[in-house]
């Protein structure tokens, strides 16, 4: 987990914040939000909110009362306590890509498999810059649909000892995740006392929470597990084309989902979610790493802090089909404002390609390099007498060099960030090494990581109980 103690980059004036405040209050109370689950409608009605069919017309002051019940900060425990994370404040935690049905391995783009899922899980475990493998790192299309979540959660629990995300495809899948988490951590009480999962609940923008997401939300919030309530906004498609309108819609959707979690279980942990970008107005295709998404990201951080909530946004997003220069600069265009905003939970930090349709092995390594460099860059500079190195000037004098100075010799191994992927070789040496570009070097790195991977230790009795649960539930689900 990274502590970003650098000042936050706020770009909204008090007047702008007041205008946004008027906007979301009007949208929430006059247009309303759809909830496609009767339990949600009943909770809102019992709390005095106007419900018509599936639409809830929310009193903004009521929503703020519910939001105030949510914790400003909370912990999520990992089975290895050294990998537990803090959500909120100056803490930033990073998870890998989430959701792609396809995988890119070198020049080959293909359906993702369960072996790919396990491989990406191993890669996430092997890099300290990542705090979590995530949840649906890729969609294993060779596994039965009704029971693949069991194998995915089992892989996350056994191949990593880091925090993992819960499955949200249905309430049944969420309940299975919770039960397997109880087995891993010993009891329901243990995970209710300190959450052990953090799960993504996406809004079906504009202004609708669908039944499957709500089923999962009820399961996780009832068990006091963290949920990330996330509007999915591509400006021009799921929201109006202007950034202010998208921000107003984002606030309305996120706060309405957070209010529901507090009605389900007051004080349950939530994260103000944001996934905000735009479409190409010529083709209609989603675009990522755009200036507009960066501006929206910075605004989101300021808005979440205004409401006293931890927030999720950012990632190594790109529209590129391959791990090329476009993939690199678009990923940085998203990750840099992610750090400037101080996002608390960052999904898609490694592996995202082709607008999220593809999990890329080489892109995973490129993104980890970007992440490591930014973590280094945003670590506050320590300035003291030792770092001022006055003695080195005394030793070297005028017109000399510091290569052999004692101050240099004592620090040369650790004084600068050492990239794992970048090449600074001269041309002749680079050619002798095969003249490999970034993608080729990245391929070598991920293959070496998998070859040397050793899973973290896990108690045999716990592993056996998890395996028995997976086998039994798979049979019960008909697979």
Tab-separated table of C-alpha atoms in Angstrom:
chain	number	residue	atom	x	y	z
A	1	UNK	CA	0.000	0.000	0.000
A	2	UNK	CA	1.314	3.428	-0.989
A	3	UNK	CA	0.982	6.567	1.109
A	4	UNK	CA	0.629	9.611	-1.124
A	5	UNK	CA	1.559	12.498	1.118
A	6	UNK	CA	1.859	15.001	-1.724
A	7	UNK	CA	-0.664	17.901	-1.872
A	8	UNK	CA	-3.876	17.121	-3.754
A	9	UNK	CA	-4.517	18.903	-7.033
A	10	UNK	CA	-7.942	20.539	-6.647
A	11	UNK	CA	-9.296	22.349	-9.713
A	12	UNK	CA	-12.883	23.265	-8.780
A	13	UNK	CA	-13.606	26.680	-7.281
A	14	UNK	CA	-16.111	27.159	-4.468
A	15	UNK	CA	-18.530	28.602	-7.007
A	16	UNK	CA	-18.130	25.570	-9.269
A	17	UNK	CA	-18.707	23.192	-6.340
A	18	UNK	CA	-21.870	25.105	-5.419
A	19	UNK	CA	-23.143	24.836	-8.994
A	20	UNK	CA	-22.494	21.079	-9.061
A	21	UNK	CA	-24.265	20.789	-5.718
A	22	UNK	CA	-27.386	22.433	-7.115
A	23	UNK	CA	-27.190	20.173	-10.163
A	24	UNK	CA	-27.096	16.817	-8.402
A	25	UNK	CA	-29.777	17.843	-5.930
A	26	UNK	CA	-32.124	18.674	-8.787
A	27	UNK	CA	-31.315	15.530	-10.782
A	28	UNK	CA	-31.799	13.306	-7.743
A	29	UNK	CA	-35.083	14.830	-6.614
A	30	UNK	CA	-36.738	15.680	-9.956
A	31	UNK	CA	-35.576	12.894	-12.308
A	32	UNK	CA	-34.852	10.263	-9.671
A	33	UNK	CA	-32.910	6.990	-9.767
A	34	UNK	CA	-34.184	3.541	-10.746
A	35	UNK	CA	-33.573	0.589	-8.450
A	36	UNK	CA	-34.497	-2.750	-10.046
A	37	UNK	CA	-34.849	-4.644	-6.759
A	38	UNK	CA	-37.963	-4.622	-4.588
A	39	UNK	CA	-35.969	-4.773	-1.363
A	40	UNK	CA	-34.248	-1.524	-2.251
A	41	UNK	CA	-37.539	0.129	-3.113
A	42	UNK	CA	-39.050	-1.024	0.183
A	43	UNK	CA	-36.102	0.342	2.181
A	44	UNK	CA	-36.351	3.739	0.521
A	45	UNK	CA	-40.125	3.854	0.927
A	46	UNK	CA	-39.849	2.921	4.604
A	47	UNK	CA	-37.358	5.769	5.013
A	48	UNK	CA	-39.887	8.249	3.657
A	49	UNK	CA	-38.661	8.592	0.081
A	50	UNK	CA	-41.113	8.893	-2.817
A	51	UNK	CA	-41.185	5.705	-4.895
A	52	UNK	CA	-43.005	5.432	-8.235
A	53	UNK	CA	-42.739	2.073	-9.973
A	54	UNK	CA	-38.937	1.456	-9.869
A	55	UNK	CA	-37.935	5.108	-9.595
A	56	UNK	CA	-36.962	6.651	-6.277
A	57	UNK	CA	-37.143	10.429	-6.006
A	58	UNK	CA	-34.607	11.123	-3.327
A	59	UNK	CA	-34.503	13.968	-0.856
A	60	UNK	CA	-30.901	15.239	-1.121
A	61	UNK	CA	-30.729	16.046	2.605
A	62	UNK	CA	-31.865	12.502	3.419
A	63	UNK	CA	-29.145	11.137	1.142
A	64	UNK	CA	-26.492	13.253	2.867
A	65	UNK	CA	-27.709	11.951	6.245
A	66	UNK	CA	-27.152	8.392	5.016
A	67	UNK	CA	-23.776	9.224	3.455
A	68	UNK	CA	-22.638	10.673	6.789
A	69	UNK	CA	-23.052	7.210	8.351
A	70	UNK	CA	-20.396	5.704	6.069
A	71	UNK	CA	-16.837	5.534	7.432
A	72	UNK	CA	-14.407	8.097	6.042
A	73	UNK	CA	-11.636	5.482	6.195
A	74	UNK	CA	-11.481	1.730	6.814
A	75	UNK	CA	-9.182	-1.283	6.592
A	76	UNK	CA	-9.474	-4.346	4.359
A	77	UNK	CA	-7.626	-7.362	5.700
A	78	UNK	CA	-5.521	-9.767	3.658
A	79	UNK	CA	-4.677	-13.280	4.791
A	80	UNK	CA	-1.099	-12.069	5.059
A	81	UNK	CA	-1.439	-9.115	7.477
A	82	UNK	CA	1.535	-7.413	5.805
A	83	UNK	CA	-0.631	-7.047	2.699
A	84	UNK	CA	-3.721	-5.624	4.414
A	85	UNK	CA	-4.682	-2.211	3.086
A	86	UNK	CA	-6.184	1.020	4.339
A	87	UNK	CA	-8.851	2.744	2.245
A	88	UNK	CA	-9.103	6.501	2.636
A	89	UNK	CA	-6.967	9.417	3.745
A	90	UNK	CA	-3.591	9.521	2.035
A	91	UNK	CA	-3.563	5.769	1.329
A	92	UNK	CA	-3.576	4.499	-2.256
A	93	UNK	CA	-4.127	0.825	-3.090
A	94	UNK	CA	-3.824	-0.678	-6.562
A	95	UNK	CA	-5.484	-3.663	-8.228
A	96	UNK	CA	-4.980	-5.248	-11.646
A	97	UNK	CA	-7.249	-5.080	-14.684
A	98	UNK	CA	-10.872	-6.195	-14.241
A	99	UNK	CA	-13.341	-7.797	-16.634
A	100	UNK	CA	-11.787	-8.427	-20.092
A	101	UNK	CA	-13.146	-11.424	-22.045
A	102	UNK	CA	-10.007	-11.545	-24.214
A	103	UNK	CA	-6.273	-11.865	-23.657
A	104	UNK	CA	-3.324	-10.632	-25.701
A	105	UNK	CA	-0.126	-12.667	-25.533
A	106	UNK	CA	2.439	-11.191	-27.904
A	107	UNK	CA	0.849	-10.971	-31.361
A	108	UNK	CA	-2.046	-13.298	-30.449
A	109	UNK	CA	-5.454	-12.047	-29.313
A	110	UNK	CA	-7.713	-14.849	-28.054
A	111	UNK	CA	-10.421	-15.804	-25.582
A	112	UNK	CA	-9.301	-15.663	-21.969
A	113	UNK	CA	-9.001	-18.975	-20.109
A	114	UNK	CA	-8.798	-20.094	-16.506
A	115	UNK	CA	-5.058	-20.608	-16.979
A	116	UNK	CA	-4.799	-16.943	-17.985
A	117	UNK	CA	-6.735	-15.941	-14.889
A	118	UNK	CA	-4.305	-17.883	-12.711
A	119	UNK	CA	-1.299	-16.455	-14.549
A	120	UNK	CA	-2.407	-12.865	-14.036
A	121	UNK	CA	-3.111	-13.678	-10.401
A	122	UNK	CA	0.456	-14.960	-10.034
A	123	UNK	CA	1.842	-11.856	-11.709
A	124	UNK	CA	-0.103	-9.586	-9.360
A	125	UNK	CA	1.246	-11.503	-6.375
A	126	UNK	CA	4.816	-11.134	-7.629
A	127	UNK	CA	4.865	-7.314	-7.860
A	128	UNK	CA	4.917	-5.307	-4.643
A	129	UNK	CA	3.500	-2.235	-6.410
A	130	UNK	CA	0.149	-4.050	-6.717
A	131	UNK	CA	-1.945	-4.502	-3.584
A	132	UNK	CA	-4.465	-6.836	-5.202
A	133	UNK	CA	-4.897	-9.081	-8.204
A	134	UNK	CA	-8.401	-7.601	-8.358
A	135	UNK	CA	-11.475	-9.701	-9.016
A	136	UNK	CA	-12.427	-10.670	-12.564
A	137	UNK	CA	-8.912	-10.130	-13.913
A	138	UNK	CA	-10.133	-11.737	-17.106
A	139	UNK	CA	-13.239	-13.766	-17.903
A	140	UNK	CA	-12.261	-17.460	-18.156
A	141	UNK	CA	-14.417	-18.517	-21.087
A	142	UNK	CA	-13.356	-22.177	-20.868
A	143	UNK	CA	-14.949	-22.575	-17.418
A	144	UNK	CA	-18.699	-23.187	-16.870
A	145	UNK	CA	-20.549	-19.906	-16.499
A	146	UNK	CA	-22.551	-20.860	-13.412
A	147	UNK	CA	-19.581	-22.028	-11.351
A	148	UNK	CA	-16.492	-20.273	-12.720
A	149	UNK	CA	-16.682	-17.730	-9.898
A	150	UNK	CA	-15.766	-20.523	-7.466
A	151	UNK	CA	-12.533	-21.275	-9.315
A	152	UNK	CA	-11.737	-17.582	-9.653
A	153	UNK	CA	-12.171	-16.823	-5.956
A	154	UNK	CA	-10.229	-19.977	-5.054
A	155	UNK	CA	-7.339	-18.856	-7.283
A	156	UNK	CA	-7.322	-15.398	-5.700
A	157	UNK	CA	-7.328	-16.930	-2.225
A	158	UNK	CA	-4.591	-19.503	-2.823
A	159	UNK	CA	-2.243	-17.972	-5.411
A	160	UNK	CA	-2.089	-14.646	-3.592
A	161	UNK	CA	-2.083	-13.567	0.020
A	162	UNK	CA	-3.255	-10.070	-0.880
A	163	UNK	CA	-6.666	-8.410	-0.751
A	164	UNK	CA	-9.106	-9.673	-3.397
A	165	UNK	CA	-12.360	-8.470	-4.889
A	166	UNK	CA	-15.633	-10.332	-4.593
A	167	UNK	CA	-17.682	-11.692	-7.475
A	168	UNK	CA	-20.709	-9.526	-8.305
A	169	UNK	CA	-22.369	-11.317	-11.220
A	170	UNK	CA	-25.267	-12.306	-8.944
A	171	UNK	CA	-26.355	-12.524	-5.341
A	172	UNK	CA	-25.550	-16.247	-5.407
A	173	UNK	CA	-21.988	-15.564	-6.528
A	174	UNK	CA	-21.589	-12.902	-3.870
A	175	UNK	CA	-22.864	-15.277	-1.180
A	176	UNK	CA	-20.357	-17.919	-2.329
A	177	UNK	CA	-17.548	-15.366	-2.156
A	178	UNK	CA	-18.529	-14.434	1.394
A	179	UNK	CA	-18.716	-18.077	2.492
A	180	UNK	CA	-15.284	-18.847	1.010
A	181	UNK	CA	-13.926	-15.732	2.711
A	182	UNK	CA	-15.323	-16.959	6.025
A	183	UNK	CA	-13.442	-20.231	5.507
A	184	UNK	CA	-10.204	-18.427	4.674
A	185	UNK	CA	-10.394	-16.067	7.660
A	186	UNK	CA	-11.957	-18.466	10.147
A	187	UNK	CA	-15.448	-17.104	10.763
A	188	UNK	CA	-18.174	-14.674	9.753
A	189	UNK	CA	-17.356	-12.615	12.814
A	190	UNK	CA	-13.748	-12.189	11.703
A	191	UNK	CA	-14.676	-10.685	8.341
A	192	UNK	CA	-17.526	-8.567	9.683
A	193	UNK	CA	-15.212	-7.013	12.245
A	194	UNK	CA	-12.696	-6.064	9.525
A	195	UNK	CA	-13.786	-6.392	5.876
A	196	UNK	CA	-11.863	-8.977	3.842
A	197	UNK	CA	-13.248	-8.192	0.376
A	198	UNK	CA	-13.846	-5.070	-1.659
A	199	UNK	CA	-16.338	-5.457	-4.493
A	200	UNK	CA	-17.391	-3.442	-7.517
A	201	UNK	CA	-21.069	-2.506	-7.807
A	202	UNK	CA	-21.574	-0.794	-11.184
A	203	UNK	CA	-24.464	1.520	-11.939
A	204	UNK	CA	-26.245	0.847	-15.222
A	205	UNK	CA	-25.878	4.477	-16.256
A	206	UNK	CA	-27.826	6.601	-16.754
A	207	UNK	CA	-29.580	6.528	-13.385
A	208	UNK	CA	-30.350	2.829	-13.001
A	209	UNK	CA	-29.108	0.206	-10.541
A	210	UNK	CA	-29.906	-3.207	-12.038
A	211	UNK	CA	-31.103	-6.284	-10.208
A	212	UNK	CA	-27.890	-8.350	-10.398
A	213	UNK	CA	-25.696	-5.607	-9.014
A	214	UNK	CA	-28.208	-4.864	-6.275
A	215	UNK	CA	-28.408	-8.546	-5.297
A	216	UNK	CA	-24.636	-8.555	-4.824
A	217	UNK	CA	-24.732	-5.245	-2.972
A	218	UNK	CA	-27.274	-6.585	-0.490
A	219	UNK	CA	-25.068	-9.611	0.214
A	220	UNK	CA	-21.839	-7.659	0.681
A	221	UNK	CA	-23.223	-4.702	2.623
A	222	UNK	CA	-25.202	-7.023	4.903
A	223	UNK	CA	-21.926	-8.801	5.698
A	224	UNK	CA	-20.112	-5.484	6.261
A	225	UNK	CA	-17.905	-6.008	3.230
A	226	UNK	CA	-16.679	-2.977	1.310
A	227	UNK	CA	-18.483	-2.035	-1.892
A	228	UNK	CA	-17.372	0.407	-4.576
A	229	UNK	CA	-20.492	2.152	-5.909
A	230	UNK	CA	-19.440	3.144	-9.426
A	231	UNK	CA	-21.273	5.051	-12.141
A	232	UNK	CA	-20.035	3.876	-15.553
A	233	UNK	CA	-19.988	7.060	-17.607
A	234	UNK	CA	-18.789	7.440	-21.164
A	235	UNK	CA	-19.655	11.038	-22.019
A	236	UNK	CA	-21.785	11.192	-25.145
A	237	UNK	CA	-23.263	7.732	-24.540
A	238	UNK	CA	-24.113	7.133	-20.868
A	239	UNK	CA	-24.039	10.801	-19.879
A	240	UNK	CA	-24.279	14.177	-21.617
A	241	UNK	CA	-21.159	15.307	-23.454
A	242	UNK	CA	-20.104	18.031	-21.002
A	243	UNK	CA	-17.855	17.255	-18.050
A	244	UNK	CA	-20.023	19.214	-15.539
A	245	UNK	CA	-23.148	17.266	-16.561
A	246	UNK	CA	-21.258	13.991	-16.220
A	247	UNK	CA	-20.032	15.005	-12.753
A	248	UNK	CA	-23.569	15.849	-11.632
A	249	UNK	CA	-24.832	12.486	-12.879
A	250	UNK	CA	-21.887	10.725	-11.249
A	251	UNK	CA	-22.627	12.317	-7.873
A	252	UNK	CA	-26.321	11.418	-8.152
A	253	UNK	CA	-25.649	7.791	-9.004
A	254	UNK	CA	-22.815	7.215	-6.531
A	255	UNK	CA	-24.528	8.872	-3.559
A	256	UNK	CA	-27.819	7.065	-4.217
A	257	UNK	CA	-25.990	3.720	-4.168
A	258	UNK	CA	-24.091	4.684	-1.028
A	259	UNK	CA	-27.343	5.702	0.654
A	260	UNK	CA	-28.754	2.240	-0.081
A	261	UNK	CA	-25.748	0.526	1.517
A	262	UNK	CA	-26.321	2.564	4.664
A	263	UNK	CA	-29.984	1.578	4.714
A	264	UNK	CA	-28.958	-2.072	4.366
A	265	UNK	CA	-26.393	-1.792	7.178
A	266	UNK	CA	-25.592	1.577	8.742
A	267	UNK	CA	-21.858	2.166	8.922
A	268	UNK	CA	-20.985	-0.415	6.279
A	269	UNK	CA	-17.847	0.511	4.291
A	270	UNK	CA	-18.336	2.122	0.894
A	271	UNK	CA	-16.197	3.779	-1.745
A	272	UNK	CA	-17.331	6.648	-3.983
A	273	UNK	CA	-16.704	5.109	-7.396
A	274	UNK	CA	-15.899	6.785	-10.676
A	275	UNK	CA	-15.338	5.450	-14.161
A	276	UNK	CA	-15.482	8.514	-16.365
A	277	UNK	CA	-14.318	8.911	-19.940
A	278	UNK	CA	-15.834	9.754	-23.325
A	279	UNK	CA	-16.628	8.307	-26.728
A	280	UNK	CA	-15.178	9.193	-30.094
A	281	UNK	CA	-17.926	11.376	-31.562
A	282	UNK	CA	-16.985	10.303	-35.099
A	283	UNK	CA	-17.130	6.537	-34.550
A	284	UNK	CA	-18.978	6.090	-31.268
A	285	UNK	CA	-16.109	3.992	-29.891
A	286	UNK	CA	-15.060	4.422	-26.251
A	287	UNK	CA	-11.826	6.376	-25.787
A	288	UNK	CA	-9.471	6.337	-22.819
A	289	UNK	CA	-6.547	8.354	-21.593
A	290	UNK	CA	-8.254	11.507	-22.889
A	291	UNK	CA	-7.808	15.037	-21.480
A	292	UNK	CA	-11.511	15.081	-20.569
A	293	UNK	CA	-11.214	11.897	-18.523
A	294	UNK	CA	-8.195	13.357	-16.726
A	295	UNK	CA	-10.110	16.521	-15.849
A	296	UNK	CA	-13.069	14.444	-14.656
A	297	UNK	CA	-10.758	12.312	-12.548
A	298	UNK	CA	-9.243	15.328	-10.791
A	299	UNK	CA	-12.719	16.753	-10.160
A	300	UNK	CA	-13.893	13.416	-8.742
A	301	UNK	CA	-11.174	13.437	-6.096
A	302	UNK	CA	-12.161	16.894	-4.944
A	303	UNK	CA	-15.862	15.959	-4.931
A	304	UNK	CA	-15.300	12.777	-2.892
A	305	UNK	CA	-13.281	14.695	-0.314
A	306	UNK	CA	-16.108	17.248	-0.183
A	307	UNK	CA	-18.477	14.453	0.883
A	308	UNK	CA	-15.951	12.897	3.262
A	309	UNK	CA	-15.729	9.628	1.323
A	310	UNK	CA	-12.866	7.457	0.074
A	311	UNK	CA	-12.920	7.219	-3.691
A	312	UNK	CA	-12.029	4.961	-6.591
A	313	UNK	CA	-10.929	6.069	-10.040
A	314	UNK	CA	-7.998	5.915	-12.447
A	315	UNK	CA	-6.005	3.011	-13.867
A	316	UNK	CA	-3.734	2.291	-16.812
A	317	UNK	CA	-6.484	2.836	-19.372
A	318	UNK	CA	-5.972	2.876	-23.132
A	319	UNK	CA	-7.900	2.358	-26.367
A	320	UNK	CA	-4.850	0.858	-28.076
A	321	UNK	CA	-5.069	-2.701	-29.377
A	322	UNK	CA	-1.409	-3.514	-28.614
A	323	UNK	CA	1.204	-2.484	-26.017
A	324	UNK	CA	2.621	0.310	-28.157
A	325	UNK	CA	3.442	3.994	-27.609
A	326	UNK	CA	-0.266	4.877	-27.597
A	327	UNK	CA	-0.905	2.335	-24.862
A	328	UNK	CA	1.898	3.834	-22.793
A	329	UNK	CA	1.009	7.500	-23.097
A	330	UNK	CA	-2.727	6.951	-22.653
A	331	UNK	CA	-2.088	4.853	-19.542
A	332	UNK	CA	0.088	7.619	-18.121
A	333	UNK	CA	-2.566	10.211	-19.021
A	334	UNK	CA	-4.860	8.367	-16.608
A	335	UNK	CA	-2.385	7.272	-13.943
A	336	UNK	CA	-0.752	10.678	-13.454
A	337	UNK	CA	-4.008	12.472	-12.510
A	338	UNK	CA	-4.846	9.400	-10.414
A	339	UNK	CA	-1.834	10.218	-8.242
A	340	UNK	CA	-2.458	13.971	-8.357
A	341	UNK	CA	-6.004	13.337	-7.104
A	342	UNK	CA	-4.843	10.798	-4.494
A	343	UNK	CA	-7.343	8.077	-5.452
A	344	UNK	CA	-7.753	5.584	-2.607
A	345	UNK	CA	-8.677	2.480	-4.591
A	346	UNK	CA	-7.323	2.173	-8.131
A	347	UNK	CA	-8.608	-0.599	-10.382
A	348	UNK	CA	-7.192	-1.487	-13.819
A	349	UNK	CA	-3.694	-0.540	-12.657
A	350	UNK	CA	-2.044	-3.227	-14.798
A	351	UNK	CA	-2.997	-5.071	-17.982
A	352	UNK	CA	-5.808	-3.000	-19.544
A	353	UNK	CA	-5.864	-2.972	-23.374
A	354	UNK	CA	-8.343	-2.224	-26.163
A	355	UNK	CA	-10.815	-0.260	-24.101
A	356	UNK	CA	-10.985	-2.961	-21.430
A	357	UNK	CA	-11.828	-5.808	-23.800
A	358	UNK	CA	-8.357	-7.316	-23.473
A	359	UNK	CA	-6.037	-8.245	-20.610
A	360	UNK	CA	-2.528	-7.968	-22.009
A	361	UNK	CA	0.483	-9.793	-20.616
A	362	UNK	CA	3.018	-7.318	-22.000
A	363	UNK	CA	0.809	-4.353	-21.105
A	364	UNK	CA	0.678	-5.691	-17.541
A	365	UNK	CA	4.439	-5.247	-17.267
A	366	UNK	CA	4.390	-1.803	-18.911
A	367	UNK	CA	1.747	-0.670	-16.432
A	368	UNK	CA	3.640	-2.029	-13.438
A	369	UNK	CA	6.675	-0.043	-14.579
A	370	UNK	CA	4.544	3.125	-14.831
A	371	UNK	CA	3.040	2.418	-11.405
A	372	UNK	CA	6.429	1.828	-9.779
A	373	UNK	CA	7.826	5.028	-11.275
A	374	UNK	CA	4.876	7.114	-10.114
A	375	UNK	CA	5.035	5.645	-6.618
A	376	UNK	CA	8.702	6.630	-6.538
A	377	UNK	CA	7.976	10.102	-7.952
A	378	UNK	CA	5.202	10.809	-5.443
A	379	UNK	CA	7.237	9.756	-2.417
A	380	UNK	CA	8.040	13.013	-0.587
A	381	UNK	CA	11.635	14.174	-0.911
A	382	UNK	CA	13.693	13.870	2.272
A	383	UNK	CA	15.919	16.891	2.794
A	384	UNK	CA	18.480	16.818	5.610
A	385	UNK	CA	22.153	17.504	6.196
A	386	UNK	CA	23.156	14.097	4.845
A	387	UNK	CA	21.229	14.515	1.588
A	388	UNK	CA	22.734	18.008	1.048
A	389	UNK	CA	26.115	16.260	0.644
A	390	UNK	CA	28.327	19.189	1.598
A	391	UNK	CA	31.155	16.741	2.341
A	392	UNK	CA	31.062	15.507	-1.256
A	393	UNK	CA	31.784	19.038	-2.451
A	394	UNK	CA	34.707	19.236	-0.050
A	395	UNK	CA	36.050	15.950	-1.419
A	396	UNK	CA	35.598	16.677	-5.147
A	397	UNK	CA	36.272	20.388	-5.304
A	398	UNK	CA	35.947	22.555	-8.432
A	399	UNK	CA	35.733	20.994	-11.886
A	400	UNK	CA	35.894	17.381	-10.680
A	401	UNK	CA	33.283	14.620	-10.825
A	402	UNK	CA	31.291	12.751	-8.213
A	403	UNK	CA	31.442	9.217	-9.668
A	404	UNK	CA	34.003	8.035	-7.138
A	405	UNK	CA	33.088	10.312	-4.230
A	406	UNK	CA	32.405	8.584	-0.914
A	407	UNK	CA	28.858	10.002	-0.831
A	408	UNK	CA	28.200	8.402	-4.238
A	409	UNK	CA	29.840	5.085	-3.403
A	410	UNK	CA	27.725	4.708	-0.281
A	411	UNK	CA	24.475	5.268	-2.207
A	412	UNK	CA	24.963	4.243	-5.829
A	413	UNK	CA	22.892	1.069	-5.497
A	414	UNK	CA	19.816	2.839	-4.132
A	415	UNK	CA	20.084	6.535	-4.998
A	416	UNK	CA	17.929	6.401	-8.161
A	417	UNK	CA	14.936	4.418	-9.347
A	418	UNK	CA	16.113	1.425	-11.359
A	419	UNK	CA	13.638	0.512	-14.109
A	420	UNK	CA	12.940	-3.151	-14.735
A	421	UNK	CA	11.652	-2.590	-18.284
A	422	UNK	CA	13.238	0.516	-19.795
A	423	UNK	CA	16.472	0.282	-21.761
A	424	UNK	CA	19.270	2.875	-21.447
A	425	UNK	CA	21.926	0.821	-23.267
A	426	UNK	CA	23.963	2.344	-26.089
A	427	UNK	CA	22.969	1.269	-29.575
A	428	UNK	CA	25.735	-1.310	-30.048
A	429	UNK	CA	25.024	-3.096	-26.778
A	430	UNK	CA	21.275	-2.945	-27.409
A	431	UNK	CA	21.771	-4.613	-30.806
A	432	UNK	CA	24.018	-7.329	-29.317
A	433	UNK	CA	21.177	-8.113	-26.939
A	434	UNK	CA	18.768	-8.670	-29.814
A	435	UNK	CA	17.516	-5.107	-30.379
A	436	UNK	CA	14.353	-5.796	-28.404
A	437	UNK	CA	11.627	-3.185	-28.132
A	438	UNK	CA	9.549	-2.534	-25.021
A	439	UNK	CA	6.955	-5.234	-25.787
A	440	UNK	CA	9.629	-7.895	-26.321
A	441	UNK	CA	11.386	-6.985	-23.077
A	442	UNK	CA	8.028	-7.048	-21.279
A	443	UNK	CA	7.331	-10.547	-22.616
A	444	UNK	CA	10.628	-11.783	-21.270
A	445	UNK	CA	9.858	-10.320	-17.830
A	446	UNK	CA	6.386	-11.802	-17.409
A	447	UNK	CA	7.513	-15.225	-18.574
A	448	UNK	CA	10.429	-15.179	-16.129
A	449	UNK	CA	8.096	-14.141	-13.307
A	450	UNK	CA	5.750	-17.043	-13.988
A	451	UNK	CA	8.601	-19.539	-14.271
A	452	UNK	CA	9.967	-18.573	-10.857
A	453	UNK	CA	6.604	-18.073	-9.111
A	454	UNK	CA	6.030	-19.785	-5.775
A	455	UNK	CA	2.568	-19.501	-4.199
A	456	UNK	CA	2.365	-18.040	-0.696
A	457	UNK	CA	1.956	-20.635	2.070
A	458	UNK	CA	-1.547	-21.613	3.140
A	459	UNK	CA	-2.666	-23.905	5.935
A	460	UNK	CA	-3.476	-27.347	4.498
A	461	UNK	CA	-6.715	-27.654	6.481
A	462	UNK	CA	-7.977	-24.322	5.134
A	463	UNK	CA	-7.029	-25.265	1.580
A	464	UNK	CA	-8.834	-28.594	1.919
A	465	UNK	CA	-11.989	-26.934	3.265
A	466	UNK	CA	-11.982	-24.446	0.400
A	467	UNK	CA	-11.546	-27.247	-2.141
A	468	UNK	CA	-14.413	-29.219	-0.602
A	469	UNK	CA	-16.652	-26.167	-0.740
A	470	UNK	CA	-15.836	-25.524	-4.404
A	471	UNK	CA	-16.509	-29.141	-5.364
A	472	UNK	CA	-19.796	-29.286	-3.447
A	473	UNK	CA	-21.088	-25.965	-4.732
A	474	UNK	CA	-20.126	-26.783	-8.319
A	475	UNK	CA	-22.278	-29.899	-8.102
A	476	UNK	CA	-25.146	-27.975	-6.516
A	477	UNK	CA	-24.983	-25.403	-9.323
A	478	UNK	CA	-25.234	-28.140	-11.927
A	479	UNK	CA	-21.699	-27.972	-13.278
